[in-house]
Amino acid sequence: MATRVLLVGGGVAALEAALALRDLGEGRVSVEMLAPEPQFWYRPLAVAEPFGLGEVRHFDLAELAAAAGATFSPGALSGVDAVGGLVQTSAGSTVPYDILLVACGAGPSPAVPGALTFRGPADTERIRQLLEEIVAGQVGRVAFVVPWGAVWSLPLYELALMTAAYVAERGLDRVELALVTPEEEPLQLFGRAGSEAVRQLLEQRGIALHTGSWPVEFVDGELRLVPEEKIAVDRVVALPRLRGPRIDGLPQTVDGFLPVDAHGQVHGVADVFAAGDITNFPVKQGGIAAQQADAAAEMIAATAGADLTPQPFRPVLRGLLLTGGQPRYLRHEITGGAGDVAAASPEPLWWPPAKIVGRYLAPFLAAFAGVESPPEPPATPGAIPVEVEFERETIEGLAAPRPEVGAAAEGEDGATVADAMSTDPLVVAPEDTLGEVAEKMHARDLGSALVGDYGRLIGVLTARDLLRAFAGRAHPSEARVREWMTAEPVTVSAATPIEAAVTLMTEYGFHHLPVVDDERPVGMLGLRQAARQTHARTRIGLGF
Ligand SMILES: Cc1cc2nc3c(=O)[nH]c(=O)nc-3n(C[C@H](O)[C@H](O)[C@H](O)COP(=O)(O)OP(=O)(O)OC[C@H]3O[C@@H](n4cnc5c(N)ncnc54)[C@H](O)[C@@H]3O)c2cc1C
């Protein structure tokens, strides 16, 4: 009998996985897709839409699934019973699987209070309105900001550059634009040559660049940044911070991402894979999502008995960074008497323009839409080929960095986490059952336990997690810690200033913070003990 593979999601990663499984599965797999929306959204052109340079496209998902050899069922995943091989949907039904691939993406949440958050197609109209306000002279200064965390920041650079071109084309030379990013260099992901090219491009377009700056909030006409700085602006456009949806029964990071290995297997949960934006890989890009889906599909096909050696995910960012031969992104066409119309520019920032590079998905979508293969890249002087292969060791540094917690505190009186932490935390194993851990926590009157694996901290399990598990009918002697813990928790060291730790706890809404020495759990900081240690109030938060 064929292995039942359930693909959760109907986006880039799920479709790429369906196509890869059709190719590699040797008929040994049957594939079902589960997604709440009946459409596949092709979002890259969302950036160009407000400027009249492109349109977001969507396709009927059931039709795409059928063409990819899969069936489509409407539904949203809410939980996984890995022991029983079942997923639960938010409508209360269950769907059985032999192998599960979770590819349900990540949702955007506002990262900078007061800013216009650009999530994609949903915000086209708001950007269009902003452009109108600029043209009407109501808005003269705009900042485009990248928050810290896992984001695909290219669309923001494109928005800033397109706005600059739009403004220049209309002779609005008094409009001031700025780009603010926590990265040390603009578009750092693209390597040194790419960053340098983008820096020059921003300069040519008159966009002031602020690197190493974390946007906190936009209030009373001021964009507040960490470290201490303020920029007076009329509007702020920010990228959202991405977060994964809550999935009961699977380990998730604080931001809801699923920790996976190089074959896409979710750590410690048998027969469950994940790919795309929902994983803990910090670069949230369609090409990367497709590469992850390919690696997972190879492993799934091999598990189902197909004759192949699965290759691990080797993330490579590919494309051509176009720096633009002339400072023009839009060109005017005079339409007899009807005024100037901005027409499609042959100069996107990135090649292939507005296209998600997936080994199977790109040709499949092109064929489905009746489009010919993409045209050759324009011969633009100064175009820089980008082929960045990310090393495993450097992966953590790929997300826009979070501000140092110490930098956010004020009024330090020298007190550190060591002064308030408990030094005898409860450390449990990932394979312990929830029942065992609940007993231990109850016996010691603790609200949380640290999860250690070979001496390394890998998670935290709180009383809230236990409540969630038992409310979801998890069995105390079957459900394991690994499935319900928060993976890759935010930690502090004993030497962290206490105010900084309190800031972190307040901002995230944590009641407990694990304390580590290197990666070894050495203590636990409770909010109450920490608050007792400090009367100093924190002045600047982290902006979320
Ligand atoms: C404005 C913008 C421009 C971009 N431009 C580019 C670009 O040019 N090139 C590029 O490579 N990438 C680009 N990206 C990033 C790219 O779109 C994402 O990285 C990619 O779509 C991630 O694929 P995914 O399959 O993980 O998630 P998605 O494509 O987001 O798909 C998620 C799927 O899961 C479904 N889902 C959600 N919740 C559930 C649930 N509970 N149960 C079941 N299903 C669920 C959704 O309905 C959807 O079908 C851009 C993103 C944005 C926002």
XYZ file of C-alpha atoms and ligand atoms in Angstrom:
597
model
C 0.000 0.000 0.000
C 1.199 3.511 -0.775
C 2.609 5.607 2.062
C 0.104 8.340 2.918
C 1.914 11.664 2.906
C -0.023 14.608 4.282
C 1.242 18.025 3.214
C -0.058 20.773 5.454
C -0.151 24.082 3.599
C -0.835 25.214 0.070
C 2.075 27.556 -0.519
C 5.517 27.406 -2.069
C 6.969 24.636 0.108
C 3.904 22.370 0.010
C 3.544 22.611 -3.773
C 7.252 22.090 -4.378
C 7.119 19.032 -2.076
C 4.091 17.610 -3.936
C 5.892 17.983 -7.262
C 9.133 16.508 -5.918
C 7.258 13.537 -4.450
C 5.513 12.928 -7.755
C 8.917 12.845 -9.404
C 10.838 10.887 -6.766
C 8.179 8.770 -5.098
C 8.184 5.981 -7.714
C 4.436 5.605 -7.132
C 5.021 4.566 -3.532
C 3.371 7.639 -2.010
C -0.114 9.062 -2.099
C -0.147 12.773 -1.406
C -2.888 14.868 0.194
C -2.699 18.632 0.720
C -4.510 20.320 3.576
C -4.856 24.111 3.570
C -7.486 26.597 4.729
C -7.414 28.798 1.634
C -8.519 27.513 -1.767
C -5.925 29.707 -3.523
C -2.193 29.607 -4.087
C -0.887 33.164 -3.759
C 2.136 34.225 -5.732
C 3.229 37.200 -3.661
C 6.531 38.580 -4.975
C 4.865 41.184 -7.195
C 3.105 42.696 -4.196
C 5.954 45.183 -3.922
C 5.457 46.450 -7.456
C 1.656 46.614 -7.306
C 1.280 50.030 -5.637
C 3.493 51.555 -8.354
C 1.401 49.988 -11.103
C 4.313 47.768 -12.096
C 2.859 44.337 -11.547
C 0.063 42.313 -10.059
C -0.097 39.606 -7.441
C -1.348 36.415 -9.044
C -3.284 33.574 -7.545
C -4.222 30.116 -8.748
C -6.901 27.600 -7.789
C -5.182 25.305 -5.303
C -7.303 22.206 -5.970
C -6.416 22.473 -9.670
C -2.732 22.927 -8.918
C -2.764 20.007 -6.478
C -4.448 17.750 -9.033
C -1.898 18.745 -11.679
C 0.847 17.925 -9.165
C -0.612 14.473 -8.534
C -2.095 15.276 -5.115
C -5.556 15.620 -3.636
C -6.651 18.794 -1.874
C -8.704 19.002 1.315
C -9.730 22.297 2.883
C -8.784 22.617 6.551
C -6.401 24.259 9.005
C -3.999 22.270 11.133
C -4.299 22.936 14.854
C -2.492 19.998 16.436
C -0.557 16.798 15.811
C -0.896 13.460 17.574
C 2.452 12.013 16.559
C 1.854 8.752 18.434
C -1.455 8.090 16.690
C -0.356 9.484 13.294
C -3.201 12.000 13.196
C -3.495 15.717 12.665
C -6.274 17.724 14.250
C -7.898 20.548 12.332
C -9.312 23.736 13.788
C -12.780 22.510 12.728
C -12.349 19.565 15.121
C -11.809 16.780 12.595
C -8.801 14.457 12.337
C -6.794 13.406 9.286
C -4.569 10.310 9.380
C -1.068 10.206 7.925
C 1.940 7.926 7.648
C 4.312 10.831 7.059
C 3.489 14.459 7.732
C 5.123 17.522 6.164
C 4.168 20.794 7.832
C 4.530 23.718 5.423
C 1.968 26.166 6.696
C 4.179 29.247 6.468
C 4.515 32.039 8.977
C 2.149 34.887 9.674
C 3.110 38.556 9.753
C 2.773 40.473 12.983
C 3.471 44.185 13.404
C 6.983 44.737 14.724
C 7.091 48.529 15.030
C 4.117 50.147 16.772
C 2.820 53.160 14.872
C 4.320 52.087 11.539
C 2.530 51.014 8.381
C 3.337 47.291 8.304
C 3.877 46.027 4.766
C 2.750 42.367 4.746
C 2.309 41.936 1.021
C -0.779 42.062 -1.190
C -3.023 43.073 1.719
C -1.184 46.400 2.000
C -0.938 47.454 -1.626
C -3.683 50.011 -1.142
C -2.058 51.560 1.920
C 1.227 52.047 0.047
C -0.680 53.525 -2.864
C -2.334 55.974 -0.471
C 1.035 56.891 0.980
C 2.302 57.676 -2.522
C -0.737 59.875 -3.086
C -0.076 61.730 0.140
C 3.540 62.269 -0.913
C 2.455 63.632 -4.272
C -0.127 65.882 -2.576
C 2.629 67.294 -0.368
C 1.051 65.982 2.856
C 3.962 63.663 3.571
C 7.547 64.826 3.129
C 9.661 62.363 5.131
C 9.332 58.571 5.043
C 11.446 55.935 6.794
C 11.513 52.298 5.626
C 12.518 49.999 8.467
C 13.630 46.389 8.880
C 12.835 44.951 12.320
C 15.055 42.385 13.993
C 14.238 38.713 13.538
C 13.572 36.339 10.712
C 12.495 38.303 7.678
C 13.060 38.458 3.929
C 14.132 42.087 3.785
C 14.575 42.527 0.030
C 10.958 43.725 -0.501
C 11.587 46.661 1.845
C 14.675 47.772 -0.058
C 12.665 47.489 -3.259
C 9.851 49.578 -1.801
C 12.299 52.276 -0.715
C 14.056 52.349 -4.084
C 10.813 52.350 -6.048
C 9.461 55.157 -3.879
C 12.635 57.159 -4.530
C 12.248 56.658 -8.268
C 8.533 57.531 -8.103
C 9.334 60.722 -6.254
C 12.212 61.651 -8.599
C 10.057 61.063 -11.664
C 7.594 63.621 -10.343
C 10.264 66.151 -9.529
C 9.438 66.058 -5.808
C 12.973 66.813 -4.799
C 12.167 67.879 -1.242
C 10.926 64.467 -0.169
C 13.329 62.805 2.300
C 13.612 59.034 2.449
C 15.527 56.892 4.942
C 16.183 53.192 5.354
C 16.788 51.807 8.839
C 18.096 48.309 9.483
C 19.681 46.360 12.344
C 22.053 44.793 9.801
C 25.633 46.040 9.835
C 25.507 46.358 6.060
C 22.468 46.792 3.811
C 21.163 43.453 2.489
C 23.935 41.693 4.371
C 22.672 38.301 3.223
C 23.867 39.033 -0.293
C 27.536 39.148 0.668
C 29.991 42.021 0.578
C 29.709 42.864 -3.129
C 25.910 42.837 -2.939
C 25.850 45.032 0.162
C 28.240 47.521 -1.370
C 26.155 47.716 -4.540
C 22.960 48.316 -2.573
C 24.701 50.937 -0.439
C 25.706 52.815 -3.599
C 22.255 52.438 -5.053
C 20.640 53.900 -1.946
C 23.100 56.776 -2.045
C 22.396 57.469 -5.721
C 18.671 57.534 -5.001
C 19.232 59.919 -2.067
C 18.010 57.472 0.574
C 19.689 58.035 3.957
C 20.935 54.739 5.357
C 20.977 53.905 9.077
C 22.622 50.530 9.778
C 23.043 48.883 13.185
C 19.777 50.545 14.298
C 16.798 48.781 15.796
C 13.435 50.446 15.212
C 11.403 50.517 18.420
C 8.291 52.600 17.750
C 6.937 55.505 15.734
C 5.213 58.009 17.928
C 4.504 61.771 17.734
C 6.370 62.153 14.477
C 9.491 60.431 15.792
C 10.917 57.066 14.876
C 12.627 55.849 18.011
C 15.658 53.651 17.592
C 18.044 51.646 19.756
C 20.763 52.625 20.426
C 19.563 56.062 21.483
C 18.496 57.952 18.424
C 15.401 59.521 16.998
C 14.519 60.405 13.448
C 11.814 62.941 12.742
C 9.593 61.545 9.969
C 5.994 61.781 8.787
C 5.488 58.085 8.035
C 7.227 54.802 8.757
C 6.879 51.703 6.585
C 8.037 48.523 8.352
C 8.322 44.887 7.484
C 6.430 42.590 9.820
C 8.063 40.107 12.124
C 7.138 36.575 11.103
C 5.748 34.021 13.520
C 4.604 30.453 13.070
C 1.055 29.476 14.053
C 0.622 27.556 17.308
C 0.579 23.809 16.612
C -0.219 21.612 19.594
C 1.918 18.511 19.925
C 5.016 19.823 18.128
C 8.056 21.606 19.601
C 8.115 25.262 18.597
C 10.445 28.153 19.241
C 9.256 31.291 21.007
C 8.320 32.653 17.594
C 6.427 29.508 16.664
C 9.024 28.026 14.316
C 9.617 24.278 14.099
C 13.200 23.142 14.765
C 14.293 20.824 11.944
C 17.408 18.912 10.926
C 19.079 19.103 7.526
C 16.499 16.696 6.036
C 13.585 18.705 7.362
C 12.723 16.253 10.144
C 11.213 17.957 13.167
C 13.557 17.334 16.091
C 12.546 14.297 18.074
C 9.138 13.703 16.472
C 9.009 10.584 14.312
C 7.621 10.863 10.764
C 7.027 14.605 11.000
C 8.838 16.960 8.609
C 8.631 20.685 8.031
C 9.723 23.039 5.254
C 9.514 26.732 4.411
C 8.815 29.788 6.527
C 7.447 27.699 9.431
C 10.883 26.191 10.127
C 13.545 27.712 12.373
C 15.751 28.512 9.363
C 16.151 32.293 9.691
C 15.900 33.295 6.012
C 12.244 33.369 4.983
C 12.428 33.251 1.212
C 10.565 31.258 -1.409
C 13.683 29.826 -3.029
C 14.928 28.610 0.338
C 11.475 27.195 1.172
C 11.564 25.204 -2.088
C 15.058 23.868 -1.360
C 13.907 22.724 2.074
C 10.860 21.067 0.518
C 13.102 19.214 -1.958
C 15.344 17.901 0.845
C 12.343 16.762 2.890
C 10.698 15.150 -0.162
C 13.862 13.151 -0.889
C 13.903 11.829 2.671
C 10.188 11.035 2.584
C 10.499 9.235 -0.757
C 13.459 7.210 0.559
C 11.517 6.349 3.721
C 8.665 5.135 1.504
C 11.133 2.798 -0.227
C 12.187 4.788 -3.298
C 15.670 4.059 -4.528
C 17.580 7.293 -3.802
C 20.064 8.704 -1.328
C 18.491 11.743 0.274
C 20.663 14.827 0.192
C 20.593 17.311 3.083
C 19.301 20.849 2.662
C 22.157 23.081 1.498
C 20.730 26.581 1.492
C 21.813 28.641 -1.470
C 20.489 32.099 -2.264
C 20.578 32.505 -6.031
C 19.886 35.372 -8.330
C 21.290 38.480 -9.850
C 21.356 41.711 -7.928
C 20.681 44.448 -10.424
C 22.155 47.756 -9.499
C 20.601 49.663 -12.376
C 22.674 51.202 -15.126
C 20.818 54.469 -14.956
C 19.010 55.923 -11.992
C 15.604 55.000 -13.371
C 13.174 52.500 -12.066
C 10.108 53.874 -13.695
C 9.724 55.331 -17.087
C 7.075 57.720 -18.247
C 4.809 57.234 -21.154
C 2.873 60.188 -22.387
C -0.686 59.145 -22.987
C -2.263 61.707 -25.269
C -3.657 64.275 -22.915
C -4.392 61.822 -20.098
C -1.288 62.708 -18.218
C 1.828 60.813 -17.357
C 1.574 57.119 -16.734
C 4.296 55.211 -15.030
C 4.978 52.046 -16.971
C 6.738 48.824 -16.153
C 10.414 49.244 -15.558
C 12.885 46.858 -17.089
C 15.032 47.368 -13.995
C 14.015 45.284 -11.028
C 16.453 45.100 -8.138
C 16.609 41.350 -8.260
C 16.678 38.728 -10.993
C 14.673 36.672 -11.744
C 12.250 39.482 -11.043
C 9.279 38.609 -8.904
C 9.903 34.952 -9.224
C 10.327 32.205 -6.699
C 13.090 29.858 -7.697
C 11.954 26.301 -7.088
C 13.449 23.354 -8.970
C 9.995 21.947 -9.753
C 7.695 24.838 -8.923
C 9.036 27.490 -11.303
C 8.580 25.495 -14.544
C 5.337 23.986 -13.244
C 3.752 27.374 -12.550
C 5.028 28.795 -15.813
C 3.422 25.912 -17.706
C 0.241 26.142 -15.659
C -0.105 29.851 -16.338
C 0.756 29.384 -19.992
C 3.808 31.588 -19.619
C 6.990 30.956 -21.511
C 10.185 30.409 -19.595
C 11.474 33.655 -18.071
C 13.343 36.047 -20.319
C 17.087 36.397 -20.058
C 18.371 38.833 -17.455
C 18.798 42.316 -18.881
C 22.334 43.280 -19.733
C 22.545 45.873 -17.010
C 25.986 47.221 -16.282
C 27.092 46.451 -12.752
C 24.698 43.536 -12.176
C 26.089 41.273 -9.499
C 25.478 37.543 -9.583
C 24.481 36.276 -6.159
C 25.079 32.680 -5.216
C 25.501 32.616 -1.489
C 25.750 29.181 0.067
C 25.019 29.557 3.749
C 27.273 27.603 6.058
C 25.546 25.752 8.889
C 27.769 27.510 11.441
C 26.786 30.983 10.273
C 23.080 30.333 9.936
C 22.124 31.895 13.257
C 23.633 35.188 12.174
C 21.431 35.381 9.083
C 18.401 36.887 10.781
C 18.472 40.635 11.362
C 20.099 40.726 14.807
C 18.206 41.346 18.007
C 19.486 44.200 20.177
C 21.766 43.201 23.020
C 19.540 42.876 26.077
C 22.064 44.844 28.160
C 21.691 47.790 25.824
C 18.003 48.185 26.637
C 18.389 48.647 30.369
C 18.920 51.745 32.348
C 19.569 52.626 35.948
C 21.836 49.681 36.504
C 23.043 49.357 40.038
C 25.282 46.421 39.280
C 22.667 43.740 40.098
C 22.819 40.782 37.762
C 20.747 37.683 37.091
C 23.073 35.753 39.447
C 21.614 37.777 42.355
C 18.047 36.611 41.762
C 18.106 33.251 39.991
C 17.456 29.873 41.551
C 20.495 27.670 41.120
C 18.735 24.342 41.463
C 16.371 24.296 38.473
C 14.405 21.202 37.568
C 16.043 19.726 34.472
C 14.077 17.049 32.617
C 14.761 14.950 29.524
C 12.975 15.445 26.190
C 11.696 11.868 26.267
C 10.176 12.167 29.764
C 6.411 11.956 29.764
C 4.295 14.967 30.668
C 2.876 13.022 33.608
C 6.346 12.450 35.099
C 7.293 16.086 34.729
C 3.977 17.346 36.122
C 4.566 15.226 39.230
C 8.079 16.627 39.716
C 6.955 20.216 39.187
C 4.098 19.715 41.620
C 6.391 18.124 44.242
C 8.790 21.086 44.071
C 6.074 23.694 43.596
C 7.656 24.924 40.361
C 6.027 26.659 37.422
C 8.501 25.407 34.846
C 11.223 22.909 33.992
C 14.285 23.143 31.792
C 14.739 20.514 29.103
C 18.304 19.276 28.731
C 19.792 16.931 26.174
C 23.336 15.700 26.772
C 23.941 18.628 29.107
C 22.697 21.223 26.603
C 19.555 23.280 27.133
C 17.119 22.531 24.307
C 13.803 23.745 25.681
C 11.545 24.928 28.466
C 8.297 23.359 29.609
C 5.956 25.529 31.653
C 2.798 24.867 33.638
C 0.976 26.656 30.808
C 2.300 24.080 28.306
C 1.053 21.263 30.566
C -2.349 22.882 30.782
C -2.460 23.233 26.995
C -1.479 19.593 26.534
C -3.994 18.210 28.982
C -6.754 20.485 27.668
C -5.949 19.033 24.246
C -6.449 15.515 25.676
C -2.745 14.603 25.523
C -2.186 11.441 27.533
C 0.029 12.063 30.610
C 1.916 8.795 30.192
C 2.207 8.943 26.389
C 2.805 12.578 25.486
C 6.495 13.514 25.661
C 8.124 16.715 26.822
C 9.715 17.227 23.406
C 6.352 17.578 21.699
C 5.048 20.335 23.998
C 8.116 22.324 25.043
C 9.251 25.689 23.724
C 12.351 24.822 21.708
C 15.441 27.023 21.409
C 14.307 29.235 24.300
C 15.471 32.779 24.855
C 18.141 32.644 27.565
C 20.290 34.923 29.694
C 23.583 34.366 31.441
C 24.231 34.834 35.158
C 26.126 38.020 34.325
C 23.207 39.672 32.449
C 22.068 42.885 34.196
C 18.846 42.212 36.034
C 16.995 45.119 34.402
C 17.844 43.718 31.000
C 16.407 40.335 31.963
C 13.223 41.963 33.290
C 12.871 43.942 30.061
C 13.156 40.748 28.077
C 10.588 38.960 30.240
C 8.141 41.858 30.104
C 8.427 42.267 26.363
C 7.913 38.570 25.627
C 5.394 38.018 28.425
C 7.609 35.364 30.074
C 7.388 34.424 33.713
C 10.593 32.385 33.617
C 13.941 32.765 31.898
C 16.484 29.951 31.707
C 19.991 30.866 32.733
C 22.822 29.209 30.831
C 26.558 28.983 31.016
C 27.577 28.489 27.413
C 24.693 26.144 26.515
C 24.517 24.384 29.893
C 21.447 25.100 32.057
C 22.614 26.549 35.378
C 19.569 28.293 36.767
C 16.128 29.734 36.329
C 15.057 33.326 36.789
C 11.482 33.910 37.915
C 9.825 37.234 37.114
C 8.843 37.765 40.742
C 12.359 37.267 42.131
C 13.782 39.418 39.347
C 11.283 42.219 39.967
C 12.089 42.160 43.673
C 15.743 42.776 42.848
C 15.106 45.839 40.867
C 13.101 48.987 41.333
C 14.605 50.657 38.319
C 12.140 50.970 35.505
C 13.202 50.095 31.997
C 13.010 52.932 29.572
C 13.223 51.414 26.131
C 11.684 48.143 25.133
C 12.618 45.974 22.221
C 9.661 47.105 20.199
C 7.396 44.124 20.009
C 5.725 40.882 -0.259
C 6.543 39.641 -0.350
C 7.405 39.464 -1.422
C 8.190 38.320 -1.529
N 9.036 38.173 -2.593
C 9.721 37.042 -2.761
C 10.519 36.824 -3.925
O 10.617 37.652 -4.816
N 11.200 35.672 -4.029
C 11.127 34.716 -3.054
O 11.768 33.679 -3.211
N 10.377 34.892 -1.941
C 9.665 36.017 -1.771
N 8.875 36.201 -0.651
C 8.880 35.179 0.411
C 8.054 33.982 0.014
O 6.760 34.403 -0.395
C 7.940 33.025 1.213
O 9.214 32.784 1.755
C 7.348 31.702 0.772
O 6.052 31.904 0.280
C 7.324 30.691 1.922
O 6.707 29.520 1.487
P 5.872 28.605 2.508
O 5.334 27.489 1.698
O 6.693 28.303 3.686
O 4.696 29.521 3.030
P 3.528 30.190 2.202
O 3.881 30.306 0.769
O 3.181 31.417 2.966
O 2.334 29.163 2.310
C 1.723 28.832 3.529
C 0.507 27.995 3.227
O 0.024 27.403 4.437
C -1.362 27.650 4.563
N -1.675 27.656 6.004
C -1.551 28.655 6.896
N -1.955 28.239 8.114
C -2.313 26.942 7.975
C -2.796 25.958 8.873
N -3.005 26.213 10.180
N -3.077 24.724 8.395
C -2.872 24.433 7.076
N -2.403 25.327 6.202
C -2.130 26.561 6.643
C -1.575 28.972 3.856
O -2.935 29.126 3.493
C -0.659 28.772 2.661
O -1.304 27.989 1.690
C 8.091 37.335 -0.528
C 7.201 37.498 0.548
C 6.419 38.637 0.644
C 5.471 38.790 1.795
